[in-house]
Amino acid sequence: MLIIKNLKVNYGYVNALKGVDIDIKGGQIVSILGSNGAGKTSLLKAVSGLVEDKSGTILFDGQDITNMSTEKIVSLGISHCPEGRRIFPQLTVEENLKIGAYVLRNKKVNLQEEFERVYAFFPKLKERRRQVAGTLSGGEQQMLAIGRALMSKPKLLMLDEPSLGLAPIIVNEIFKIIKQINSEGVTVLLIEQNANGALKISDYSYVLELGQVVSEGDSKKLLNDEGIRKSYLGA
Amino acid sequence: GCGKETKTTLAQGVDEKTIKVGTIGPTSGPIAIVGVPMLHGMQAYFNMVNDLGGVNGRKIELIAKDDQFKPDLALQKAEELVEKDKVFAIVGQLGTPGCLGTLDYFKEKGIPAVYQGTGVSAFAKAKGNYFPVQPNYTFEGGLLVKYAVDNLKANSIAIIYGNDDAGKEELEGVKAQLKKMGKEDVLKAEVPFNTQDLDFSAHVQKAAEVKPDVTIVVGYQKAVPGILLEAKKQGFKTQFMTSYINADLTMLTLAKDAADGVIVTAWVPDITDPNNQAAKKFIETYKKYFPNETPNAFAAAGWVAAEVFVEGLKRAGNDLSWEGYIKAMETFKDWNDGIAKGITYTKDRRNGVEKMYFMKAVWDEKMPRFEKISDFVGLE
Amino acid sequence: MKKYMKQVIILAIFILLPLVFNFNRSFMTLLNMAGIYVVIAIGFNILLGYAGQISLGHAAFVGIGAYTTAILSTKCNLSFILIIPIVILISGILGFILGLPALRLQGNYLAIATLGFGVAFSHIFMEWESVTGGFSGIKGINPPNLFGYQFKTRLSMYYFILFFIVVSIIFAKNLIKTKTGRALMAIRDSEYAAMSLGIDVAKYKTIAFLISAIYAGVAGSLYAFLFRQVYPNTFDVGMSLNILAMIVIGGIASIEGSVVGALFITLIPEFLKNIKVQNASFILTGLLLILCVMYFPYGLVDIYRRFKVWLKKKAAVKDEGVKV
Amino acid sequence: MSQVIVSGIITGSLYALAALGLVLIFKTSDVVNFAQGEMAMFCTFIAYTFMTFVGLPYYIAFPLTIICAGILGVIVYRLIIKPLSKSNVLSIMIATLGLIMILNGLAGNIFGFETKSFPKLINAKNINILGVSLEPNSLLIVLITFAIMLSLFFYFKTMEGIAIRAVAQDVDAAKLMGISVKRVTVTTWIISSMLAATAGMLIAPTTFLDINMMSEVHLKSFCAAVLGGFNTFVGPAVGGVLIGILENLVGKYISLAWKTVFAFILIIVMLVVRPNGLCGKSYRRKV
Amino acid sequence: MNKQALNFKDITIAFGGLKAIDSLSFDVKEGEIVGIIGPNGAGKTTLFNIISRFYKQDTGKIEVFGEDVSSLKPHDVINKGIVRTFQNVELFKHMTVLDNLLIGQHRNLNYNIFSSLIMTRRVKRIEEDAKKRAFEILNILGIGNYAYYYPINLPYGIQKKVELARALISNPKILILDEPAAGMNDTETIDLSNKLKELKDKFNLTIIVIEHHMPFVMNICDRVVVLNFGKKIAEGTPNEIKTNPQVIEAYLG
Ligand SMILES: Nc1ncnc2c1ncn2[C@@H]1O[C@H](COP(=O)(O)OP(=O)(O)OP(=O)(O)O)[C@@H](O)[C@H]1O
Ligand SMILES: Nc1ncnc2c1ncn2[C@@H]1O[C@H](COP(=O)(O)OP(=O)(O)OP(=O)(O)O)[C@@H](O)[C@H]1O
Ligand SMILES: [Mg+2]
Ligand SMILES: [Mg+2]
């Protein structure tokens, strides 16, 4: 579904990605691990067309999206929940969700139903739906960012550290939600610092270090890999 | 004059073929509205003179500098004209700030300065190398109020004046004249406005409260029609009078019937009058050189500046030193050949135009016009 | 001493410039005006570039400096040695007052409040005739007099102004390298973090206004000494916007940028004036403003930085060449 | 008293009308378009040209000018705003200062420097209500201003409207929502240019048409927007009307000469009391 | 060890109708590391904002070493020895990491503006010392090589560390940290918690920390306070908390 070949990303003199190959099959959950600065965020930004200096090829459903504009990429059915939440602080919670469904604006969608689906995942958001998003607590904002990403009914959902700043009970919830969405046919590309959780729910995983893929494989296998356990699982 | 070791007495900027003349005024930005027509008026006159062979065989070259209506830039441009371009004279400089800002410098240099596009009385007092043409506002204010009291028999007068140099000097003039006539109590209301104002309802109300027989309005072209329209709206009945600044069709076309019956002063014979030869020449020449423009009062002012300057040149003949030119200018005695009438210069008399006449605006959809209602009159 | 070599050379160039080229008087006037704008722009950059506080009313301070000088010089016959401290005091106080609304306002709201301040003052200069002379302004300001030497010519004023520029630059540079300057930048980047680290936001915002007002006031004083007359319509909104344009064109948060910007904006009309098309220099100036922000988003000073990067790249290529 | 208040409301609605385009641009890009007034002036000249040189009647020239204004909006966007899309807000504001010079200069060269009269929307006899004399044309302008204000207000609640606001708050995040930032920005420039043209043509009968016709209105519209609250559409109307009334009352009862000074001091004081404008919502970033 | 460092007495604050903190009381002893946990939106950050005086509580008071600080201005809080980090990282973006750390020392630099204008010898010396100290702290946290970077270009985890360094350099007695380990993986988190313990001993700190990362909390905290809907629902050692059914239901899941 998503095929990335020899992807390189630079920020001025910094080579954030130095030739990465990744292959995501439809219907999978794929997770990407890596320590701070490994280039995980850069990878997602490259896919959704948010970085300028990049080379390589990115194919989505067989279509070359390497040089497409972000809005086009997104309208093809990729939804990207970015690092740092990036909710619209001066819009209300519900307006944030509404704009999440922007790509569906010309289709007949019952927005109210979509809201309710998200509110079912995150009841907290429903309580706060008229609140200006910028005044939400950190975790509430995170929920909103995830909820907003779900609103566009994507084919591929890319989540950049969704569990960041969430209470353990919600983290578990998030993983369940990801599973559920995946079971509805959505492919998921997941970046997580919570390597344990990510490896448990994903089918396949990549490990990035200093802009390169250093290992990859079935998530179950990686979960038992000694090196991985030491660097990411705190064991 | 400067550096006259050679036997010729020519001042800087003059040779056998040309006379270089400088002018300074705002020709870009907002006040270009005044600056550009005035510059073109001068240019039209000089072009005409040059096309007819120049003055004593010398063609006039006009160097125009843009001061953006700023006194500091005006001074800088003045220095450039005098010391770098080495012009013979400064003609038709426009704008109170610029004229004031360069006054000391030009006095120090002694370069002839003909026509200041401002009514501030400082230049009449400057004497020496200064030759104002345009009547100053103090004088005009006096004339207006004198006419109101003597001819219109006004017992109560209100003045609505622009809060700028022109308006304030005009007010001075009104007050001084009333004092001279011992009629200070006739002035019932003094209402200032800011030159950028759009809403004149308060101003008109204030004036209307004193129920004046005559209301004098002084200000630039846009404010006056605004006030007239507001007065019409409020049903304020009074005899309006205004300054020569508005003595062209602009006021009539903007205010339309609200301007009907307004009395204006004029010093340039009505440029819309088909029987006026001098004015006709102006309009024809202007249209020849600037076919896309309609000659207005500002353009006429530029024309007058050039006309007076060239008359001085003619009188000076070949004695084109600064002293020679100044001396020649001082021979003007009730000069009436140009558009402007009755100009007299002596060693201590530099008032420029000292006689004006009155006109009445007539609104007529097809032919809006001014009708002359008095002869040339002065204050004495 | 070696450390300051570059600065000394630049200063020497500026000292020798008018002597070598023997500029005519009107160009010297323009240079002097540019110099005065340099002082204003440096102060304004401290306010906008470093402290992140906008002002669209800075011409008022220049006017206050100029009028204070004019009045003290003509009515009280004071020497400039006394006038300048008084100007500093008065513009400082007014800067403080304008700083007060800034404590509560941000962005456009601050812009409008300061604009209002500027417009109000330009009317006051015009209306308060008994003090400011109304539209006729004030004439006859004495030239600065130092031990009997009168700074009367454009050249002597050039050096007089240059002295103030040098002092302005040194003070500004030292300021931003130390505690106060850093506190200003901190406020600009995050008020919350600044507060939590013990920076009194109100105090430092006020300081920023105060300092930039003093720079503008002193520049106003220099203006009065240069032209020896002042008129109200000089200090209008147009001037305030010009000052803003200077530092954006030159470089926000850069002292060198202030200098470059001030010189650029004051001198371009001089280079465009020879185009004999109606309004051409006005239109082209506008065009240049746009092109500048387009091609030099970090200001004209960025040319120098880019040049350095380019040099380094060249050097790097050479190094590699050696390796191979 | 009531006459000056009513007059103030009418003048104020001119300020408000001019401010709406300003606010629209601001809401999408945080940019204050200093050239808004000059765009209005330029478009009004276009309308004038249609009427006097092409000889079109007013009711055809008006919509035609609005279309031209839309084109002007596209041009401004393509040539200035788009190339600057990655620059900071101040740079764009300086560019709009440059645009003032270009438009003002060109207008002078193309259309000349004389002051012209511009026709009103409707020419009906003044009406008199309770001793206050009113021009029907002015009433119509007030109505139009409020109508535009309301439509903008509701437009901003629709999906497209929310998209515009989203772009203003976070460009990259907006792109991730599938919003074409370019399209949204060019749309707002088109609309705001059309608003400028509308404002210009409705204001010109009052200020008369020349290259300076908008200078004062523009300054005041800026004040109106800020006083009312720059991030709302109701704000400019409230601010504009308030400034209009305030100026007249100060002029009538305190001093005509000092009214500008008073008005601005009052604006500053009101802002200090309500730092986000009278109708603006305060939004403080949370940490 | 037993002196009271911080004492919250009956704190309440509401936004609109919602009580973000509701009659909250607890204290922190000198030298302790106290964890504050609770579901999202429980009021944890709000509590920190109250300590920082960004918000004023509606009722109740806060004592620092026995002194009521409710009337302090935000910029005075640091003078009581309290300094904080922020949940979403509040670095000075347009200043280098080094400059960020120099601002951390702002109130310790004792010279006035006039001496800095002419750059007296003393000013130079103080500045040099401040720089040295900045490097010391950066090196302790292992981020010395980032001194001349601008924060925007740094990965999130490093930014969090820079913020910690900036807080530490001001010689605080009480350090309050809002989710210091967010964005770090388990290994990095454990490293950080060990580092914090070390720092605590080295600088005699009292630490209050909000964190959702349970291994971190378990590893580092002497005591944990649990909030839910602005109310304290439990308080105790990490192990007690871990097994508290109320906490499990509301928070741990
Ligand atoms: N805008 C930028 N400018 C310069 N360098 C950048 C920029 N963004 C990222 N980098 C650098 O690129 C590298 C990869 O960054 P990236 O954000 O992709 O890492 P990451 O794996 O997502 O890290 P984290 O876990 O901290 O989120 C880092 O070294 C970072 O410093
Ligand atoms: N300024 C405000 N206006 C309105 N509501 C607010 C404001 N600040 C906070 N809140 C609300 O108060 C509650 C507490 O917020 P707080 O940030 O303290 O939560 P938290 O415990 O830190 O949560 P998290 O773990 O998600 O960061 C939240 O529900 C939030 O929406
Ligand atoms: Mg990342
Ligand atoms: Mg929080």
PDB file of N, CA and C and ligand atoms in Angstrom, chain A residues 9-17 33-45 51 83 160-161 191 193 208 210-211, chain E residues 146 149-159 183-185 188, ligand 1:
ATOM      1  N   VAL A   9      16.062  12.737   3.505  1.00  0.00           N
ATOM      2  CA  VAL A   9      15.524  14.035   3.908  1.00  0.00           C
ATOM      3  C   VAL A   9      16.633  14.872   4.527  1.00  0.00           C
ATOM      4  N   ASN A  10      16.750  16.088   4.078  1.00  0.00           N
ATOM      5  CA  ASN A  10      17.754  17.001   4.651  1.00  0.00           C
ATOM      6  C   ASN A  10      17.098  18.258   5.186  1.00  0.00           C
ATOM      7  N   TYR A  11      17.663  18.756   6.295  1.00  0.00           N
ATOM      8  CA  TYR A  11      17.324  20.107   6.760  1.00  0.00           C
ATOM      9  C   TYR A  11      18.623  20.891   6.696  1.00  0.00           C
ATOM     10  N   GLY A  12      18.815  21.664   5.691  1.00  0.00           N
ATOM     11  CA  GLY A  12      20.098  22.346   5.560  1.00  0.00           C
ATOM     12  C   GLY A  12      21.206  21.313   5.518  1.00  0.00           C
ATOM     13  N   TYR A  13      22.082  21.390   6.519  1.00  0.00           N
ATOM     14  CA  TYR A  13      23.203  20.457   6.529  1.00  0.00           C
ATOM     15  C   TYR A  13      22.886  19.151   7.247  1.00  0.00           C
ATOM     16  N   VAL A  14      21.743  19.112   7.923  1.00  0.00           N
ATOM     17  CA  VAL A  14      21.423  17.918   8.705  1.00  0.00           C
ATOM     18  C   VAL A  14      20.783  16.881   7.796  1.00  0.00           C
ATOM     19  N   ASN A  15      21.354  15.684   7.755  1.00  0.00           N
ATOM     20  CA  ASN A  15      20.738  14.609   6.987  1.00  0.00           C
ATOM     21  C   ASN A  15      19.885  13.799   7.946  1.00  0.00           C
ATOM     22  N   ALA A  16      18.595  14.080   7.935  1.00  0.00           N
ATOM     23  CA  ALA A  16      17.727  13.426   8.900  1.00  0.00           C
ATOM     24  C   ALA A  16      17.419  11.987   8.480  1.00  0.00           C
ATOM     25  N   LEU A  17      17.229  11.777   7.184  1.00  0.00           N
ATOM     26  CA  LEU A  17      17.046  10.414   6.691  1.00  0.00           C
ATOM     27  C   LEU A  17      18.064  10.170   5.586  1.00  0.00           C
ATOM     28  N   LEU A  33      10.196   2.298  15.442  1.00  0.00           N
ATOM     29  CA  LEU A  33      10.827   2.642  16.710  1.00  0.00           C
ATOM     30  C   LEU A  33      12.116   3.397  16.423  1.00  0.00           C
ATOM     31  N   GLY A  34      12.632   4.013  17.461  1.00  0.00           N
ATOM     32  CA  GLY A  34      13.889   4.734  17.282  1.00  0.00           C
ATOM     33  C   GLY A  34      14.010   5.785  18.348  1.00  0.00           C
ATOM     34  N   SER A  35      15.228   6.073  18.736  1.00  0.00           N
ATOM     35  CA  SER A  35      15.385   7.022  19.838  1.00  0.00           C
ATOM     36  C   SER A  35      15.213   8.448  19.330  1.00  0.00           C
ATOM     37  N   ASN A  36      15.373   9.388  20.221  1.00  0.00           N
ATOM     38  CA  ASN A  36      15.194  10.813  19.871  1.00  0.00           C
ATOM     39  C   ASN A  36      16.098  11.201  18.711  1.00  0.00           C
ATOM     40  N   GLY A  37      15.493  11.842  17.743  1.00  0.00           N
ATOM     41  CA  GLY A  37      16.289  12.347  16.639  1.00  0.00           C
ATOM     42  C   GLY A  37      16.624  11.302  15.600  1.00  0.00           C
ATOM     43  N   ALA A  38      16.028  10.147  15.690  1.00  0.00           N
ATOM     44  CA  ALA A  38      16.354   9.083  14.745  1.00  0.00           C
ATOM     45  C   ALA A  38      15.826   9.398  13.351  1.00  0.00           C
ATOM     46  N   GLY A  39      14.788  10.208  13.281  1.00  0.00           N
ATOM     47  CA  GLY A  39      14.250  10.574  11.972  1.00  0.00           C
ATOM     48  C   GLY A  39      12.846  10.048  11.741  1.00  0.00           C
ATOM     49  N   LYS A  40      12.193   9.623  12.786  1.00  0.00           N
ATOM     50  CA  LYS A  40      10.852   9.042  12.652  1.00  0.00           C
ATOM     51  C   LYS A  40       9.859  10.094  12.160  1.00  0.00           C
ATOM     52  N   THR A  41       9.875  11.232  12.853  1.00  0.00           N
ATOM     53  CA  THR A  41       8.957  12.294  12.468  1.00  0.00           C
ATOM     54  C   THR A  41       9.235  12.747  11.044  1.00  0.00           C
ATOM     55  N   SER A  42      10.504  12.831  10.716  1.00  0.00           N
ATOM     56  CA  SER A  42      10.873  13.258   9.367  1.00  0.00           C
ATOM     57  C   SER A  42      10.298  12.310   8.333  1.00  0.00           C
ATOM     58  N   LEU A  43      10.273  11.051   8.659  1.00  0.00           N
ATOM     59  CA  LEU A  43       9.733  10.061   7.732  1.00  0.00           C
ATOM     60  C   LEU A  43       8.260  10.346   7.433  1.00  0.00           C
ATOM     61  N   LEU A  44       7.498  10.544   8.501  1.00  0.00           N
ATOM     62  CA  LEU A  44       6.068  10.816   8.293  1.00  0.00           C
ATOM     63  C   LEU A  44       5.868  12.120   7.540  1.00  0.00           C
ATOM     64  N   LYS A  45       6.677  13.112   7.896  1.00  0.00           N
ATOM     65  CA  LYS A  45       6.514  14.400   7.220  1.00  0.00           C
ATOM     66  C   LYS A  45       6.850  14.273   5.737  1.00  0.00           C
ATOM     67  N   VAL A  51       8.046  18.092   4.094  1.00  0.00           N
ATOM     68  CA  VAL A  51       9.444  18.530   4.072  1.00  0.00           C
ATOM     69  C   VAL A  51       9.811  18.910   2.652  1.00  0.00           C
ATOM     70  N   GLU A  83       3.318  15.162  15.134  1.00  0.00           N
ATOM     71  CA  GLU A  83       4.007  15.359  16.398  1.00  0.00           C
ATOM     72  C   GLU A  83       3.643  16.726  16.969  1.00  0.00           C
ATOM     73  N   ASP A 160       1.930   9.934  14.957  1.00  0.00           N
ATOM     74  CA  ASP A 160       3.265  10.233  15.487  1.00  0.00           C
ATOM     75  C   ASP A 160       3.174  10.343  17.005  1.00  0.00           C
ATOM     76  N   GLU A 161       3.620   9.322  17.674  1.00  0.00           N
ATOM     77  CA  GLU A 161       3.601   9.251  19.136  1.00  0.00           C
ATOM     78  C   GLU A 161       2.236   9.589  19.729  1.00  0.00           C
ATOM     79  N   ILE A 191       4.175   5.528  15.034  1.00  0.00           N
ATOM     80  CA  ILE A 191       5.451   5.828  15.677  1.00  0.00           C
ATOM     81  C   ILE A 191       5.205   5.846  17.169  1.00  0.00           C
ATOM     82  N   GLN A 193       7.058   5.815  21.242  1.00  0.00           N
ATOM     83  CA  GLN A 193       8.142   5.652  22.215  1.00  0.00           C
ATOM     84  C   GLN A 193       7.796   4.507  23.151  1.00  0.00           C
ATOM     85  N   LEU A 208      14.594   2.590  13.437  1.00  0.00           N
ATOM     86  CA  LEU A 208      15.401   3.633  12.804  1.00  0.00           C
ATOM     87  C   LEU A 208      16.486   4.085  13.761  1.00  0.00           C
ATOM     88  N   LEU A 210      19.641   7.112  13.574  1.00  0.00           N
ATOM     89  CA  LEU A 210      20.413   8.095  12.827  1.00  0.00           C
ATOM     90  C   LEU A 210      20.038   8.111  11.333  1.00  0.00           C
ATOM     91  N   GLY A 211      18.751   8.049  11.096  1.00  0.00           N
ATOM     92  CA  GLY A 211      18.290   8.209   9.727  1.00  0.00           C
ATOM     93  C   GLY A 211      18.385   6.963   8.864  1.00  0.00           C
TER      94      GLY A 211
ATOM     95  N   TYR E 146      25.239  20.566  22.196  1.00  0.00           N
ATOM     96  CA  TYR E 146      24.150  21.323  21.575  1.00  0.00           C
ATOM     97  C   TYR E 146      24.157  22.803  21.932  1.00  0.00           C
ATOM     98  N   TYR E 149      23.129  25.318  19.328  1.00  0.00           N
ATOM     99  CA  TYR E 149      21.979  25.014  18.483  1.00  0.00           C
ATOM    100  C   TYR E 149      20.803  25.912  18.851  1.00  0.00           C
ATOM    101  N   TYR E 150      19.924  26.071  17.895  1.00  0.00           N
ATOM    102  CA  TYR E 150      18.647  26.702  18.210  1.00  0.00           C
ATOM    103  C   TYR E 150      17.651  25.600  18.544  1.00  0.00           C
ATOM    104  N   PRO E 151      16.854  25.792  19.581  1.00  0.00           N
ATOM    105  CA  PRO E 151      15.991  24.716  20.065  1.00  0.00           C
ATOM    106  C   PRO E 151      15.074  24.116  18.999  1.00  0.00           C
ATOM    107  N   ILE E 152      14.607  24.940  18.029  1.00  0.00           N
ATOM    108  CA  ILE E 152      13.660  24.394  17.055  1.00  0.00           C
ATOM    109  C   ILE E 152      14.258  23.215  16.318  1.00  0.00           C
ATOM    110  N   ASN E 153      15.573  23.233  16.143  1.00  0.00           N
ATOM    111  CA  ASN E 153      16.184  22.186  15.343  1.00  0.00           C
ATOM    112  C   ASN E 153      16.533  20.946  16.150  1.00  0.00           C
ATOM    113  N   LEU E 154      16.162  20.940  17.416  1.00  0.00           N
ATOM    114  CA  LEU E 154      16.523  19.794  18.251  1.00  0.00           C
ATOM    115  C   LEU E 154      15.347  18.840  18.388  1.00  0.00           C
ATOM    116  N   PRO E 155      15.655  17.547  18.502  1.00  0.00           N
ATOM    117  CA  PRO E 155      14.574  16.598  18.758  1.00  0.00           C
ATOM    118  C   PRO E 155      13.898  16.898  20.091  1.00  0.00           C
ATOM    119  N   TYR E 156      12.662  16.485  20.162  1.00  0.00           N
ATOM    120  CA  TYR E 156      11.837  16.782  21.333  1.00  0.00           C
ATOM    121  C   TYR E 156      12.513  16.399  22.652  1.00  0.00           C
ATOM    122  N   GLY E 157      13.072  15.221  22.684  1.00  0.00           N
ATOM    123  CA  GLY E 157      13.684  14.730  23.921  1.00  0.00           C
ATOM    124  C   GLY E 157      14.818  15.636  24.394  1.00  0.00           C
ATOM    125  N   ILE E 158      15.621  16.088  23.450  1.00  0.00           N
ATOM    126  CA  ILE E 158      16.730  16.979  23.799  1.00  0.00           C
ATOM    127  C   ILE E 158      16.176  18.316  24.304  1.00  0.00           C
ATOM    128  N   GLN E 159      15.115  18.771  23.649  1.00  0.00           N
ATOM    129  CA  GLN E 159      14.512  20.033  24.105  1.00  0.00           C
ATOM    130  C   GLN E 159      14.082  19.928  25.555  1.00  0.00           C
ATOM    131  N   GLY E 183       7.822  11.734  25.427  1.00  0.00           N
ATOM    132  CA  GLY E 183       8.566  11.637  24.185  1.00  0.00           C
ATOM    133  C   GLY E 183       9.847  10.833  24.304  1.00  0.00           C
ATOM    134  N   MET E 184      10.067  10.219  25.446  1.00  0.00           N
ATOM    135  CA  MET E 184      11.250   9.361  25.565  1.00  0.00           C
ATOM    136  C   MET E 184      10.790   7.916  25.640  1.00  0.00           C
ATOM    137  N   ASN E 185      11.663   7.019  25.185  1.00  0.00           N
ATOM    138  CA  ASN E 185      11.292   5.618  25.314  1.00  0.00           C
ATOM    139  C   ASN E 185      11.681   5.098  26.701  1.00  0.00           C
ATOM    140  N   GLU E 188      15.351   5.491  27.753  1.00  0.00           N
ATOM    141  CA  GLU E 188      15.718   6.890  27.990  1.00  0.00           C
ATOM    142  C   GLU E 188      15.072   7.403  29.261  1.00  0.00           C
TER     143      GLU E 188
HETATM  144  N1  LIG F   1      13.354  21.820  11.108  1.00  0.00           N
HETATM  145  C1  LIG F   1      14.538  21.201  11.338  1.00  0.00           C
HETATM  146  N2  LIG F   1      15.679  21.861  11.098  1.00  0.00           N
HETATM  147  C2  LIG F   1      16.869  21.259  11.302  1.00  0.00           C
HETATM  148  N3  LIG F   1      17.016  20.019  11.781  1.00  0.00           N
HETATM  149  C3  LIG F   1      15.906  19.316  12.045  1.00  0.00           C
HETATM  150  C4  LIG F   1      14.617  19.877  11.846  1.00  0.00           C
HETATM  151  N4  LIG F   1      13.690  18.967  12.206  1.00  0.00           N
HETATM  152  C5  LIG F   1      14.384  17.869  12.603  1.00  0.00           C
HETATM  153  N5  LIG F   1      15.715  18.091  12.519  1.00  0.00           N
HETATM  154  C6  LIG F   1      16.780  17.129  12.842  1.00  0.00           C
HETATM  155  O1  LIG F   1      16.556  15.966  12.096  1.00  0.00           O
HETATM  156  C7  LIG F   1      16.830  14.815  12.856  1.00  0.00           C
HETATM  157  C8  LIG F   1      15.625  13.874  12.865  1.00  0.00           C
HETATM  158  O2  LIG F   1      14.545  14.513  13.518  1.00  0.00           O
HETATM  159  P1  LIG F   1      13.121  13.865  13.733  1.00  0.00           P
HETATM  160  O3  LIG F   1      12.248  14.897  14.326  1.00  0.00           O
HETATM  161  O4  LIG F   1      12.691  13.224  12.500  1.00  0.00           O
HETATM  162  O5  LIG F   1      13.441  12.758  14.824  1.00  0.00           O
HETATM  163  P2  LIG F   1      12.466  11.821  15.638  1.00  0.00           P
HETATM  164  O6  LIG F   1      12.953  10.466  15.416  1.00  0.00           O
HETATM  165  O7  LIG F   1      11.071  12.103  15.333  1.00  0.00           O
HETATM  166  O8  LIG F   1      12.809  12.257  17.131  1.00  0.00           O
HETATM  167  P3  LIG F   1      11.853  12.378  18.404  1.00  0.00           P
HETATM  168  O9  LIG F   1      11.727  11.033  18.962  1.00  0.00           O
HETATM  169  O10 LIG F   1      12.598  13.297  19.302  1.00  0.00           O
HETATM  170  O11 LIG F   1      10.571  12.941  17.935  1.00  0.00           O
HETATM  171  C9  LIG F   1      17.223  15.322  14.256  1.00  0.00           C
HETATM  172  O12 LIG F   1      18.610  15.272  14.356  1.00  0.00           O
HETATM  173  C10 LIG F   1      16.733  16.718  14.289  1.00  0.00           C
HETATM  174  O13 LIG F   1      17.615  17.507  15.072  1.00  0.00           O
END
